[in-house]
Tab-separated table of C-alpha atoms in Angstrom:
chain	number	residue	atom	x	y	z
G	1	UNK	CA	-24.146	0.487	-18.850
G	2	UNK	CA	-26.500	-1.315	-21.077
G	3	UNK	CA	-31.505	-4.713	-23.523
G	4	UNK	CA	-38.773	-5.377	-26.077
G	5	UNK	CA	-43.288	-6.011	-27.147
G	6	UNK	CA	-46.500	-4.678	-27.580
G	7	UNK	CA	-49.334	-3.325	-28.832
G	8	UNK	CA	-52.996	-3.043	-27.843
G	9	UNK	CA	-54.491	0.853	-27.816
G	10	UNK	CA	-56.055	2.044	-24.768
G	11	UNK	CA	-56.076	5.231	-23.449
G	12	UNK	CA	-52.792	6.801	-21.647
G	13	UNK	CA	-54.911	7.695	-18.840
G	14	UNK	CA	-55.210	4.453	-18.102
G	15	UNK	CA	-53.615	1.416	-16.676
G	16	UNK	CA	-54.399	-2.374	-17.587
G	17	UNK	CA	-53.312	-5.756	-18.196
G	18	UNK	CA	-53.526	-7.352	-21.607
G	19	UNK	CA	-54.829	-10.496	-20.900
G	20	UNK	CA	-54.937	-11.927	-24.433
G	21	UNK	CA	-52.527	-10.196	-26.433
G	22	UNK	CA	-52.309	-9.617	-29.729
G	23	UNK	CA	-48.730	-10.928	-30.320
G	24	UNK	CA	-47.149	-9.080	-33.675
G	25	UNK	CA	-44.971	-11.962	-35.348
G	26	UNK	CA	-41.899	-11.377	-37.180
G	27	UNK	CA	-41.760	-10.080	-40.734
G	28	UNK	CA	-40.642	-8.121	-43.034
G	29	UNK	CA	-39.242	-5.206	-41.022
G	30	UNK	CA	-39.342	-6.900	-37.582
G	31	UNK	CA	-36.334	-8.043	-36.367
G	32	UNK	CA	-34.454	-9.728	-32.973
G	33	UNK	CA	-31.028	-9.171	-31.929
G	34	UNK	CA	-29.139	-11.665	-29.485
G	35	UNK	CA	-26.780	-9.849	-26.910
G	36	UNK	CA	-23.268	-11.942	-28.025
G	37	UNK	CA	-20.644	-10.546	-26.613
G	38	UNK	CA	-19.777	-10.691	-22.658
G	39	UNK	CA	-17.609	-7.583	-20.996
G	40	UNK	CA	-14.314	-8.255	-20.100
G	41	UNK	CA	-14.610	-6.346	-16.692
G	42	UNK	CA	-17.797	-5.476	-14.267
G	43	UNK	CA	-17.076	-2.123	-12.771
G	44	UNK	CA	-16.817	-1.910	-8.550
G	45	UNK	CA	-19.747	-0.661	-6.583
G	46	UNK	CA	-18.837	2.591	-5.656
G	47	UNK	CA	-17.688	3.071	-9.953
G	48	UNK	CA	-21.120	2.068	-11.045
G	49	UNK	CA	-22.788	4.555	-8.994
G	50	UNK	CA	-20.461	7.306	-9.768
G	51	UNK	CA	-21.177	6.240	-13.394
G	52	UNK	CA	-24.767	6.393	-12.918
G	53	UNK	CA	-24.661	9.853	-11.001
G	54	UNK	CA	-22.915	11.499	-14.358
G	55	UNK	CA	-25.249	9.475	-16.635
G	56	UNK	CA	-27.632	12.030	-15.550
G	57	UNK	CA	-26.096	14.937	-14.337
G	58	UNK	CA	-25.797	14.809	-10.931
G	59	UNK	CA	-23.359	15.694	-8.315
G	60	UNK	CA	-22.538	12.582	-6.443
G	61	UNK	CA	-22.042	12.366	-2.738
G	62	UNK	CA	-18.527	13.012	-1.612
G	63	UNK	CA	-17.959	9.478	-0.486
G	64	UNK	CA	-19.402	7.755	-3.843
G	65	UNK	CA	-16.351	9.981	-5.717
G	66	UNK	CA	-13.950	8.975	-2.797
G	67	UNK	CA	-14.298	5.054	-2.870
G	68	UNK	CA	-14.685	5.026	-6.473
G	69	UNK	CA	-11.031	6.699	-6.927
G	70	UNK	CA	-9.788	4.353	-4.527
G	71	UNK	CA	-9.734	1.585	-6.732
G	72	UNK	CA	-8.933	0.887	-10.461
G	73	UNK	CA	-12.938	0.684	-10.515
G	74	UNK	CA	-13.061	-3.009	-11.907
G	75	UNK	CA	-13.772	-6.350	-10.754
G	76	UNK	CA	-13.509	-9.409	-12.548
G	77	UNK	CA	-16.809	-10.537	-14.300
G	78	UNK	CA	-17.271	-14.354	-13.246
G	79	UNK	CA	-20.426	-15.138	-15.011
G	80	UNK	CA	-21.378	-17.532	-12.134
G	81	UNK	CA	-20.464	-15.730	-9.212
G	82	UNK	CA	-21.041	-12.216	-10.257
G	83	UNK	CA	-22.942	-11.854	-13.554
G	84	UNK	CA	-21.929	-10.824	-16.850
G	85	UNK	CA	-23.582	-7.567	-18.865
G	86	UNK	CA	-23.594	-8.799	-22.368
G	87	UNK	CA	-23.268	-6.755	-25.911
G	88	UNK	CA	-25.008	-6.726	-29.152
G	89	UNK	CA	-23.857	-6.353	-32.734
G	90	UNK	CA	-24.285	-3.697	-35.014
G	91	UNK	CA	-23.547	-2.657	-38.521
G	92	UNK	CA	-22.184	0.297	-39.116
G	93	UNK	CA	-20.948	0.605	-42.737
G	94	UNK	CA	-20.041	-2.705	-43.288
G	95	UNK	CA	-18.160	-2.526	-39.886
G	96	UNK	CA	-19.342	-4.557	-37.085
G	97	UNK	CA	-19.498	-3.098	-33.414
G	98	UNK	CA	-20.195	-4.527	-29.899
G	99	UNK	CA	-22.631	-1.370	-28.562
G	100	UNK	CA	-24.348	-0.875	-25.396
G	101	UNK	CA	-28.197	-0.899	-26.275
G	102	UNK	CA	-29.343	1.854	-23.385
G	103	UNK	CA	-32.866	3.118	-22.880
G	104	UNK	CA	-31.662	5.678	-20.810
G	105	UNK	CA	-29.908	8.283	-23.662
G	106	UNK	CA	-30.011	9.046	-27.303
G	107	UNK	CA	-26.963	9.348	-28.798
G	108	UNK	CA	-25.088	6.513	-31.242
G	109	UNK	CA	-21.689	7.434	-30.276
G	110	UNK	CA	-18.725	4.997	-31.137
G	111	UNK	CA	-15.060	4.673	-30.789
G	112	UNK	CA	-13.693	6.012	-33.907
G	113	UNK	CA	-10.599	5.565	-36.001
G	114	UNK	CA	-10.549	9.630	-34.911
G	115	UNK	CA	-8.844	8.494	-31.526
G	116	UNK	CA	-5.103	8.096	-31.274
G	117	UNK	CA	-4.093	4.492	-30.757
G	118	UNK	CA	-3.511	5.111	-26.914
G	119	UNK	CA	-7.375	5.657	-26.393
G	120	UNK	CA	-8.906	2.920	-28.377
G	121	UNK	CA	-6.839	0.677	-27.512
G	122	UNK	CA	-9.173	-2.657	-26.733
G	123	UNK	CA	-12.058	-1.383	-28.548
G	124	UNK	CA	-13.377	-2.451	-32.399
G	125	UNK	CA	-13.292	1.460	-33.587
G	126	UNK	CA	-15.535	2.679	-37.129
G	127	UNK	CA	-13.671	3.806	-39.756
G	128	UNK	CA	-15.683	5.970	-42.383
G	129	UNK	CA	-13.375	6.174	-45.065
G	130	UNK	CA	-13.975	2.244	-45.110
G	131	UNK	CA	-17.243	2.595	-45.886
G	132	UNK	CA	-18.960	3.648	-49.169
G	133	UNK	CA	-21.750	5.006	-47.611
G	134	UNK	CA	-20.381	7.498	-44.864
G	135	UNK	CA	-21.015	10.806	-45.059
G	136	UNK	CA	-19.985	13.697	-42.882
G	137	UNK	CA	-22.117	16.484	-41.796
G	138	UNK	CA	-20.254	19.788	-42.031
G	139	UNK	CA	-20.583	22.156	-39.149
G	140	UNK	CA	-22.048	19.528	-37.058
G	141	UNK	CA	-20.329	18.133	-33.404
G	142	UNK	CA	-21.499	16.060	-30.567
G	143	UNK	CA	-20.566	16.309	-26.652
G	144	UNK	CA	-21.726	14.720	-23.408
G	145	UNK	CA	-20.624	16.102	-20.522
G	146	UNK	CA	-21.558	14.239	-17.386
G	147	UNK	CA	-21.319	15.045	-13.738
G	148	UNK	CA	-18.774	13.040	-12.575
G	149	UNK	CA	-15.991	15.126	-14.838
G	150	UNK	CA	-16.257	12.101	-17.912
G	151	UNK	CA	-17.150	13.015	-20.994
G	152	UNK	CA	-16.786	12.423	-24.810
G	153	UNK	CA	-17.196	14.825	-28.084
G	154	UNK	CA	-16.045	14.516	-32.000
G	155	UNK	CA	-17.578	15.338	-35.766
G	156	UNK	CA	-20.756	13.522	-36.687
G	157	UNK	CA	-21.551	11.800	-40.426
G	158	UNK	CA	-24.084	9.682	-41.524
G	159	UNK	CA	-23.772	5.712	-42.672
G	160	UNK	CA	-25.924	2.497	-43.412
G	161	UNK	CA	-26.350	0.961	-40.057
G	162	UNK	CA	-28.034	-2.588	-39.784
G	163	UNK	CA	-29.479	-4.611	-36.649
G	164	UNK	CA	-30.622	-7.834	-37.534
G	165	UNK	CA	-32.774	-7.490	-40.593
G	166	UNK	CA	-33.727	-3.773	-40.401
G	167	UNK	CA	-31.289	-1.020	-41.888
G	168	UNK	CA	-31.657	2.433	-41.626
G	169	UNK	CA	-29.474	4.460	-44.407
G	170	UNK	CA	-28.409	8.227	-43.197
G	171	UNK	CA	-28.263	7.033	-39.917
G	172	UNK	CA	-26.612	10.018	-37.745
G	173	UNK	CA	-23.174	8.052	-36.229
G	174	UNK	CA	-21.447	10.107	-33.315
G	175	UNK	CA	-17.777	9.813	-34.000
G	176	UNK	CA	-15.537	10.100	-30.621
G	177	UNK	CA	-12.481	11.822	-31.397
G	178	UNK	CA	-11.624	12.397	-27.985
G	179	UNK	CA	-12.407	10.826	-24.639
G	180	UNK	CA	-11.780	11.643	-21.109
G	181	UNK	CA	-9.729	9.071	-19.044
G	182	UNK	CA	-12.698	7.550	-17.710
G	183	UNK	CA	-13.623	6.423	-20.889
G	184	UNK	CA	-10.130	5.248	-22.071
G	185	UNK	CA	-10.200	2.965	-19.013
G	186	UNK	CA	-13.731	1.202	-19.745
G	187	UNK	CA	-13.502	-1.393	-22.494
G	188	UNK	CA	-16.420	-2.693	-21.702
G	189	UNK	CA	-17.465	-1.740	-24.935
G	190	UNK	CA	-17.009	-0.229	-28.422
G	191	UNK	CA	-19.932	2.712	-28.055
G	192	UNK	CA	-23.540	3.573	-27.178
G	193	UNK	CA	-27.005	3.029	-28.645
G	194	UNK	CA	-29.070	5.176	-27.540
G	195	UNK	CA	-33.012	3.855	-26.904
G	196	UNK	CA	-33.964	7.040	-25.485
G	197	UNK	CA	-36.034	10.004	-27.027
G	198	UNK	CA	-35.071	12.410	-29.460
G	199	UNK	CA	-35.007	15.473	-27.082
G	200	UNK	CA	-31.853	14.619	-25.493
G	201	UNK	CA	-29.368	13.672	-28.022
G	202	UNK	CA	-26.174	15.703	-27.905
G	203	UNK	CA	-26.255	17.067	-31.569
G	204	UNK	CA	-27.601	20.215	-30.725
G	205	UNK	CA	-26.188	22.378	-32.919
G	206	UNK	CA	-27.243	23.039	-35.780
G	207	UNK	CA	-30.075	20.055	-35.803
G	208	UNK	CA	-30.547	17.642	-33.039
G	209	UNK	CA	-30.593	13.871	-34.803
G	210	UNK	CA	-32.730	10.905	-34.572
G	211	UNK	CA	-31.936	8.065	-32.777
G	212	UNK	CA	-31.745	4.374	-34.621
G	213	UNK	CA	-35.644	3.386	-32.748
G	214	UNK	CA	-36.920	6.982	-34.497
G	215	UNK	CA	-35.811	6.172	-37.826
G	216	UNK	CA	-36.591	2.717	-38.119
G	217	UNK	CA	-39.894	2.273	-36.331
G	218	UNK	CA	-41.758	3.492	-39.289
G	219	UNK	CA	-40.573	0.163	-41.113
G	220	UNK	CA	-41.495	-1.851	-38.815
G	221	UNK	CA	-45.111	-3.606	-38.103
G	222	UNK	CA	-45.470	-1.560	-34.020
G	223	UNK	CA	-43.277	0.983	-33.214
G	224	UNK	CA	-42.386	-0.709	-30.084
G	225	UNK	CA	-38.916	-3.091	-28.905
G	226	UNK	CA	-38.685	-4.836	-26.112
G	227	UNK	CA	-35.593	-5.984	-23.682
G	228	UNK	CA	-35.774	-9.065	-22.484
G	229	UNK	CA	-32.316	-9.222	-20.502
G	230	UNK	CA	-30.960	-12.492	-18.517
G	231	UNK	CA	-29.077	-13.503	-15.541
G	232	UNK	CA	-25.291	-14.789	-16.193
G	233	UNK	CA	-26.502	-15.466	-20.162
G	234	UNK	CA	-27.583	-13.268	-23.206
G	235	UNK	CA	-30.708	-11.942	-23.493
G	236	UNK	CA	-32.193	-10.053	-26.683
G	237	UNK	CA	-34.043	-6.762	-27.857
G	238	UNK	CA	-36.970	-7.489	-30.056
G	239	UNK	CA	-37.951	-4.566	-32.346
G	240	UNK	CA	-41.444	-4.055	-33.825
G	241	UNK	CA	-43.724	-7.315	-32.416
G	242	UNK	CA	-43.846	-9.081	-29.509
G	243	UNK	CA	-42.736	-12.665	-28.801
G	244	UNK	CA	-45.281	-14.438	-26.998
G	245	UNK	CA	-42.284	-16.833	-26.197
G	246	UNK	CA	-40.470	-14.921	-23.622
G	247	UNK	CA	-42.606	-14.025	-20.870
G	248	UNK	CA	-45.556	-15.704	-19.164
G	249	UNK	CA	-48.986	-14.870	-17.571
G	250	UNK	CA	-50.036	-11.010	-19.388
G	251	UNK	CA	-48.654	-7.866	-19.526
G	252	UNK	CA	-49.586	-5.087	-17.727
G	253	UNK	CA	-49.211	-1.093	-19.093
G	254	UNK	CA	-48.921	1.357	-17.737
G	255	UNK	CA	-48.618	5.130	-19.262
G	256	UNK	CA	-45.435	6.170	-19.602
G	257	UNK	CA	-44.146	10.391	-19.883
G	258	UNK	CA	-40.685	11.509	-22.539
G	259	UNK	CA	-41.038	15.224	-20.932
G	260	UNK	CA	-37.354	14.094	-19.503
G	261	UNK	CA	-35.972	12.233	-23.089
G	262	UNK	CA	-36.837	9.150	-20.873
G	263	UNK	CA	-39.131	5.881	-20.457
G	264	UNK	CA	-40.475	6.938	-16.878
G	265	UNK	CA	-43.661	5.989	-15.337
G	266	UNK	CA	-45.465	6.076	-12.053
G	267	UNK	CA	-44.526	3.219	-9.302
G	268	UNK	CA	-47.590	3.102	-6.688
G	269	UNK	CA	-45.228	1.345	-3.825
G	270	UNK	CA	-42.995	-2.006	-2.706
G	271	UNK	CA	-42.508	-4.863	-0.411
G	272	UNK	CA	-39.617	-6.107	1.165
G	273	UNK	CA	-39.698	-10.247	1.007
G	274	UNK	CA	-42.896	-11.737	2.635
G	275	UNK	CA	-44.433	-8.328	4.042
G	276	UNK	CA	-47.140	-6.602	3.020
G	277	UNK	CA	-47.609	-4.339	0.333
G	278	UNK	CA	-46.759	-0.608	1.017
G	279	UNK	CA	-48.077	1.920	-1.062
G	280	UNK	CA	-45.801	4.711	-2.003
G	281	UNK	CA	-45.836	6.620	-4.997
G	282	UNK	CA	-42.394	7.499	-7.049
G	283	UNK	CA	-41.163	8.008	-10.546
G	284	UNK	CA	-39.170	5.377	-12.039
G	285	UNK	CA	-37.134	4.786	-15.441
G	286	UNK	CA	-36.468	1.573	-17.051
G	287	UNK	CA	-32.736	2.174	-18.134
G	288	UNK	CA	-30.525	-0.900	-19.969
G	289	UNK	CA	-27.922	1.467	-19.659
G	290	UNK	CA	-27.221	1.472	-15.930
G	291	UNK	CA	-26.468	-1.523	-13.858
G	292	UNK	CA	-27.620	-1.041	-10.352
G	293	UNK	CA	-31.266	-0.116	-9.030
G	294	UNK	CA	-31.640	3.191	-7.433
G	295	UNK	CA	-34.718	4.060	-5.042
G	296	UNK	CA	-35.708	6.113	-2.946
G	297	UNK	CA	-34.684	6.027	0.646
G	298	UNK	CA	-37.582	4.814	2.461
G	299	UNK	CA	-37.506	2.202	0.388
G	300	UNK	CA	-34.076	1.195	0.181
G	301	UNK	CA	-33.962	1.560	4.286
G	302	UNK	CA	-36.985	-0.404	4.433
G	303	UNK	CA	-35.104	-3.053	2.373
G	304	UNK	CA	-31.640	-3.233	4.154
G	305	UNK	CA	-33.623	-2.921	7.600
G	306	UNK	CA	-34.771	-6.665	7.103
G	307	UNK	CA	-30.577	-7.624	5.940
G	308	UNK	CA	-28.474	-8.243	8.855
G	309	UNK	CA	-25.209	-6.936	9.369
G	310	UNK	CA	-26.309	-4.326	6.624
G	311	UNK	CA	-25.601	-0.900	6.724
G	312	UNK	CA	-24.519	2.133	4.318
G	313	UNK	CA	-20.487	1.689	4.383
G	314	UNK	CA	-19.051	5.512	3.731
G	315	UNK	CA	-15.764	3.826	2.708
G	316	UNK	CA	-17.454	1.972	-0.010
G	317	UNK	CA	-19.746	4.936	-1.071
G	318	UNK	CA	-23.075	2.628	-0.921
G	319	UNK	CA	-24.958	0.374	1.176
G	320	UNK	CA	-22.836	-3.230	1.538
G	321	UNK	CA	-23.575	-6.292	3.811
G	322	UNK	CA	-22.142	-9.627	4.684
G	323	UNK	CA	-21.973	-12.002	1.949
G	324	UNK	CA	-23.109	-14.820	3.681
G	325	UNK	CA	-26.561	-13.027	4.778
G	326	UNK	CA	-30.045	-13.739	3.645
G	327	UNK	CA	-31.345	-11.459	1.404
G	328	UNK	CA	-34.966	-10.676	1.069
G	329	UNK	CA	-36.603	-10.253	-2.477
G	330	UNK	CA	-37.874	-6.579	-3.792
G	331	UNK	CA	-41.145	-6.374	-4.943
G	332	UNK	CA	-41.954	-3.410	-6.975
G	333	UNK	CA	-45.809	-1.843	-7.656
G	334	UNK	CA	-46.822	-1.493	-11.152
G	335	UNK	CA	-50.021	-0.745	-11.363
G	336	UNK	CA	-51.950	-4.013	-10.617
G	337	UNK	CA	-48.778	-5.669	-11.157
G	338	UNK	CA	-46.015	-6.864	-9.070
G	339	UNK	CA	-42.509	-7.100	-10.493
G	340	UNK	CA	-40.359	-9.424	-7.969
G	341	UNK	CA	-36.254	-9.242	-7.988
G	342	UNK	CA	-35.504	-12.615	-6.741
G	343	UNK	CA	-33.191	-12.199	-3.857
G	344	UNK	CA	-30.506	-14.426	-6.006
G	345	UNK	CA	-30.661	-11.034	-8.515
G	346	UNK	CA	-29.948	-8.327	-5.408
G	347	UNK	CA	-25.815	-8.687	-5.214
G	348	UNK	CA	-23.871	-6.933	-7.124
G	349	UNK	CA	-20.423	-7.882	-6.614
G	350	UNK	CA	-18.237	-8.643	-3.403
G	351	UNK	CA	-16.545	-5.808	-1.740
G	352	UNK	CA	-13.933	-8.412	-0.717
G	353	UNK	CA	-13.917	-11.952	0.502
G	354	UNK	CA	-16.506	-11.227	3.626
G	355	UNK	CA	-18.132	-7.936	2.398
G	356	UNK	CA	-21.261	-7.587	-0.900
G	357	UNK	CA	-22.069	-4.962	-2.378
G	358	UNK	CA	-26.055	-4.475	-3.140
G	359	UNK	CA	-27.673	-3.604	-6.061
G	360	UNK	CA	-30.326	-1.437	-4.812
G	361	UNK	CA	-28.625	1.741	-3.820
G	362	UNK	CA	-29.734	5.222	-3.132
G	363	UNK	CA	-31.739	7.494	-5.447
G	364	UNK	CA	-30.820	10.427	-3.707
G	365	UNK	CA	-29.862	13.575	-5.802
G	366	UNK	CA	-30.791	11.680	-9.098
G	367	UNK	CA	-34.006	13.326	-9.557
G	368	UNK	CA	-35.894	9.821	-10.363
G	369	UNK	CA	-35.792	5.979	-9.423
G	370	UNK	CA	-33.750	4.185	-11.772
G	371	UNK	CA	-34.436	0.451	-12.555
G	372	UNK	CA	-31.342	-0.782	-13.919
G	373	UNK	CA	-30.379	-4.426	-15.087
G	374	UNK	CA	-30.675	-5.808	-11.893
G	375	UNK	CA	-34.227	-4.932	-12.271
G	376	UNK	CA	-34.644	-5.608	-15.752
G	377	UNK	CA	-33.166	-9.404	-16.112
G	378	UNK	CA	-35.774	-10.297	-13.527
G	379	UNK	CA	-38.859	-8.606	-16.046
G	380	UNK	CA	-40.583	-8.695	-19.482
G	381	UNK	CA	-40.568	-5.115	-21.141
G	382	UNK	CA	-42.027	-3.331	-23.124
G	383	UNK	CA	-41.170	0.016	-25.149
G	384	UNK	CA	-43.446	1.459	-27.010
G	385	UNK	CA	-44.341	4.924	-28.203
G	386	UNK	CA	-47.656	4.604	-29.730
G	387	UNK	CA	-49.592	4.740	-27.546
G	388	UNK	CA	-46.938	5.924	-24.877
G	389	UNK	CA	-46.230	3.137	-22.528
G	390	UNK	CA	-44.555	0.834	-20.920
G	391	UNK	CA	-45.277	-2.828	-20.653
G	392	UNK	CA	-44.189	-5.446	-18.276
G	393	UNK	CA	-44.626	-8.697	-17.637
G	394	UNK	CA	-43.061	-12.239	-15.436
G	395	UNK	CA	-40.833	-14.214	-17.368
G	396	UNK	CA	-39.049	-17.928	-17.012
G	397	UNK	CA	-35.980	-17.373	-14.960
């Protein structure tokens, strides 16, 4: 579950590299926001993939849903060992709130003071009749549904809500007033903020609402963020410039398409470790919101075909191997660039004392490639949505 630069005009139809770019520095407007706040738990292997299969609406295989029940779905997050997703703060109301900053949806939902006791337990929960500024919005209700049988809905109102120095007032806040089980039992955070486009947020009826990005990029100097996450430490979201700080070498673009309410772009292929370059051409999305990187299977074949002892482990729903083997980097094709997940990125979380989980996991029945954090605390990104496209760049690991 899940954390941007930019600038330069070129045509979509196009890919290049800014070699000298024009970095946007902070002011007025243009803020940063540090990630703070560590989970508690990181969910098991065969949990994050379920949890990615209902992000987007698909059925997941038999075996995922299996080993995933078979467990309470949690391991321990030792920042050393096994990595630890981080939070950031927001405002909401004068209330403060550890949310999930996720490029792949476009809702702001939160625990709410709605919820009996028994499913908020753990969680900071909004209260609007503590702030001045909350309104609600008669008639109007919010529900995700997701494949795996989760799901949340409640009433929807509008309040102030800050992130660093920018505040947007009407903002539309999603108020959960009821949760399925799998939500009562993640406390990894207190809601969602949703990076995605417009066309997917829940509030259908009677107006679909703008997410926090929509509102506010009009205030700030680009209408761009970028995510700039890190291994075992907090990384940061910059909104509206880029910092020429945090990544090195330039930044290559690459056009990116909303027709599915997400940041996806064209990948033109891979390499496994020190072998050549394969071209292969897939859809991918960028998503802060999911943990685990999900590929294609020729790809993900090719890469566990060069892991020993690997192999896709039916009682653990996903592709495992010995902990003690050496793992290969991924190298994937961006245009002329080559983003590299160092092989010290690829592991997940152990299975059990001889047994790892891997990060990069099957795509299959997803409908695209999604490049989750393991993925995205190994790059420099950029969001931005005029012009439409993605940027992405090495930075200091």
């Amino acid at each position: 579950m899940r954390f941007l630069e930019g600038l330069c005009a070129a045509s979509t139809l196009f890919i290049f590299v800014a070699a000298s770019p024009v970095d946007l520095q902070p002011r007025a407007g243009n803020f940063i926001v540090h990630q703070t706040t560590p989970k508690p738990f990181k969910k098991s292997g065969p949990a994050a993939i379920l949890s990615t299969y209902g992000k987007y609406n698909a059925s997941a295989p038999e075996e995922v849903i299996k080993a995933a029940t078979a467990n309470d779905g949690k391991v321990s997050a030792n920042p050393t060992l096994f990595d630890t997703e981080y939070l950031s703060p927001v405002n909401i109301g004068g209330q403060t709130l550890n949310l999930d900053f996720d490029t792949g949806s476009s809702d702001l939902w939160v625990y709410s003071s709605n919820l009996p006791t028994s499913q908020s337990n753990g969680h900071s929960v909004y209260n609007p009749t503590l702030s001045s500024t909350s309104k609600k919005l008669d008639g109007y209700t919010w529900e995700i549904l997701y494949g795996d049988g989760s799901g949340a809905s409640g009433d929807v109102g509008t309040d102030t809500v800050k992130i660093g120095t920018t505040t947007v007032t009407g903002q539309a806040v999603e108020l959960a007033d009821e949760i399925s089980y799998q939500f009562k039992n993640d406390i990894d955070n207190d809601g969602i903020l949703g990076l995605g486009f417009d066309s997917i947020n829940t509030v259908v009826q009677p107006v679909r609402q703008k997410t926090f990005f929509s509102n506010a990029k009009a205030s700030l100097s680009a209408p761009l963020f970028t995510a700039n996450l890190k291994k075992g430490k907090p990384g940061c979201y910059t909104f509206g410039y880029v910092n020429a700080a945090e990544y090195t070498g330039s930044i290559t673009y690459v056009p990116a398409n909303s027709d599915n309410g997400f940041w996806e772009f064209t990948s033109n292929g891979y390499a496994v470790g020190t072998a050549a370059f394969r071209s292969f051409s897939f859809i991918a999305n960028p998503d802060t919101g999911t943990t685990l990187v999900y590929l294609p299977d020729a790809i993900v074949r090719a890469y566990y075909g060069s892991v020993r002892g690997s192999g896709y482990n039916y009682a653990e729903g996903g592709y495992t191997y010995p902990c003690s083997a050496n793992l290969p980097s991924l190298t994937i094709g961006i245009g002329t660039y080559r983003a590299v997940i160092p092989s010290s990125y690829i592991t997940y979380a152990p299975v059990n004392s001889i047994t790892c989980f891997g990060g990069i996991q099957s795509n299959n029945g997803l409908g695209t490639a999604v490049l989750g954090d393991i993925f995205l605390k190994s790059q420099f990104v950029v969001f931005q949505t005029s012009p439409l496209q993605l940027g992405f760049a090495r930075k200091p690991l």
